[in-house]
Amino acid sequence: MKRNILAFFAILLTVCFSVQSAQAQLKRFSIGPYVEAGFPTGDFSNSHKTGYGLGLGADVKLVAGLTAVGSIGFMYFNGKSMDIGNGVFADIPSAKVIPFRLGLKYKLISLLYVKVEGGTAQFTGDYNNGTGALFAPGIGIRFLGLDVQAKYEAWFKDGTHGFWGLKAGYNF
């Protein structure tokens, strides 16, 4: 599994750098890597610690101020030890999730934008294996190629797995 994930991200980075030369001809399109941190809320915060992730995002300008966005990544939330009653503790498995997001971004002013994304969250490993839906509204700032955003993201599979997130990336 780790080998497949590493190979996947190696391919994504290769694509990212090869697109850089095409960027000069296709100014309405950008692509780049990102990192993010997730701070669980609700029941998810009872079972999991702060999560970290990385991935590749892309956007295509549609009309003035409106952009179509998409990303694919990998998020990892380490599990906690929980008291299941009578002083007995159980270790919760780590959440390993591959989110695939598509959405729209609207520029409010020159640097500030709002964004809404939907998609799927593929849970892998021992925690909640399978696919769920996701919803992620956010607000961000983009200056030159640097993109920083704050968001709330919720994954819907056997309950809600929500977190506040900070995401930083660079688009070529």
PDB file of N, CA, C and O in Angstrom, residues 81-91:
ATOM      1  N   SER A  81      -6.488   6.028  21.629  1.00  0.00           N
ATOM      2  CA  SER A  81      -6.879   4.956  22.534  1.00  0.00           C
ATOM      3  C   SER A  81      -8.134   5.443  23.250  1.00  0.00           C
ATOM      4  O   SER A  81      -8.116   6.524  23.839  1.00  0.00           O
ATOM      5  N   MET A  82      -9.229   4.697  23.177  1.00  0.00           N
ATOM      6  CA  MET A  82     -10.494   5.133  23.768  1.00  0.00           C
ATOM      7  C   MET A  82     -10.929   4.201  24.886  1.00  0.00           C
ATOM      8  O   MET A  82     -10.752   2.982  24.803  1.00  0.00           O
ATOM      9  N   ASP A  83     -11.545   4.787  25.922  1.00  0.00           N
ATOM     10  CA  ASP A  83     -12.124   4.021  27.029  1.00  0.00           C
ATOM     11  C   ASP A  83     -13.472   3.490  26.551  1.00  0.00           C
ATOM     12  O   ASP A  83     -14.386   4.259  26.262  1.00  0.00           O
ATOM     13  N   ILE A  84     -13.597   2.173  26.430  1.00  0.00           N
ATOM     14  CA  ILE A  84     -14.855   1.583  25.950  1.00  0.00           C
ATOM     15  C   ILE A  84     -15.725   1.092  27.100  1.00  0.00           C
ATOM     16  O   ILE A  84     -16.710   0.400  26.891  1.00  0.00           O
ATOM     17  N   GLY A  85     -15.351   1.473  28.315  1.00  0.00           N
ATOM     18  CA  GLY A  85     -16.149   1.125  29.485  1.00  0.00           C
ATOM     19  C   GLY A  85     -15.394   0.234  30.454  1.00  0.00           C
ATOM     20  O   GLY A  85     -14.538  -0.556  30.061  1.00  0.00           O
ATOM     21  N   ASN A  86     -15.717   0.383  31.729  1.00  0.00           N
ATOM     22  CA  ASN A  86     -15.122  -0.411  32.802  1.00  0.00           C
ATOM     23  C   ASN A  86     -13.593  -0.352  32.805  1.00  0.00           C
ATOM     24  O   ASN A  86     -12.920  -1.324  33.126  1.00  0.00           O
ATOM     25  N   GLY A  87     -13.040   0.787  32.412  1.00  0.00           N
ATOM     26  CA  GLY A  87     -11.589   0.962  32.422  1.00  0.00           C
ATOM     27  C   GLY A  87     -10.856   0.195  31.334  1.00  0.00           C
ATOM     28  O   GLY A  87      -9.641   0.075  31.364  1.00  0.00           O
ATOM     29  N   VAL A  88     -11.600  -0.332  30.359  1.00  0.00           N
ATOM     30  CA  VAL A  88     -10.977  -1.062  29.249  1.00  0.00           C
ATOM     31  C   VAL A  88     -10.738  -0.077  28.099  1.00  0.00           C
ATOM     32  O   VAL A  88     -11.628   0.669  27.712  1.00  0.00           O
ATOM     33  N   PHE A  89      -9.524  -0.082  27.580  1.00  0.00           N
ATOM     34  CA  PHE A  89      -9.165   0.819  26.485  1.00  0.00           C
ATOM     35  C   PHE A  89      -8.972   0.030  25.197  1.00  0.00           C
ATOM     36  O   PHE A  89      -8.471  -1.093  25.223  1.00  0.00           O
ATOM     37  N   ALA A  90      -9.385   0.639  24.090  1.00  0.00           N
ATOM     38  CA  ALA A  90      -9.209   0.028  22.766  1.00  0.00           C
ATOM     39  C   ALA A  90      -8.499   1.028  21.863  1.00  0.00           C
ATOM     40  O   ALA A  90      -8.764   2.233  21.925  1.00  0.00           O
ATOM     41  N   ASP A  91      -7.585   0.539  21.057  1.00  0.00           N
ATOM     42  CA  ASP A  91      -6.885   1.384  20.094  1.00  0.00           C
ATOM     43  C   ASP A  91      -7.715   1.491  18.820  1.00  0.00           C
ATOM     44  O   ASP A  91      -8.073   0.479  18.217  1.00  0.00           O
TER      45      ASP A  91
END
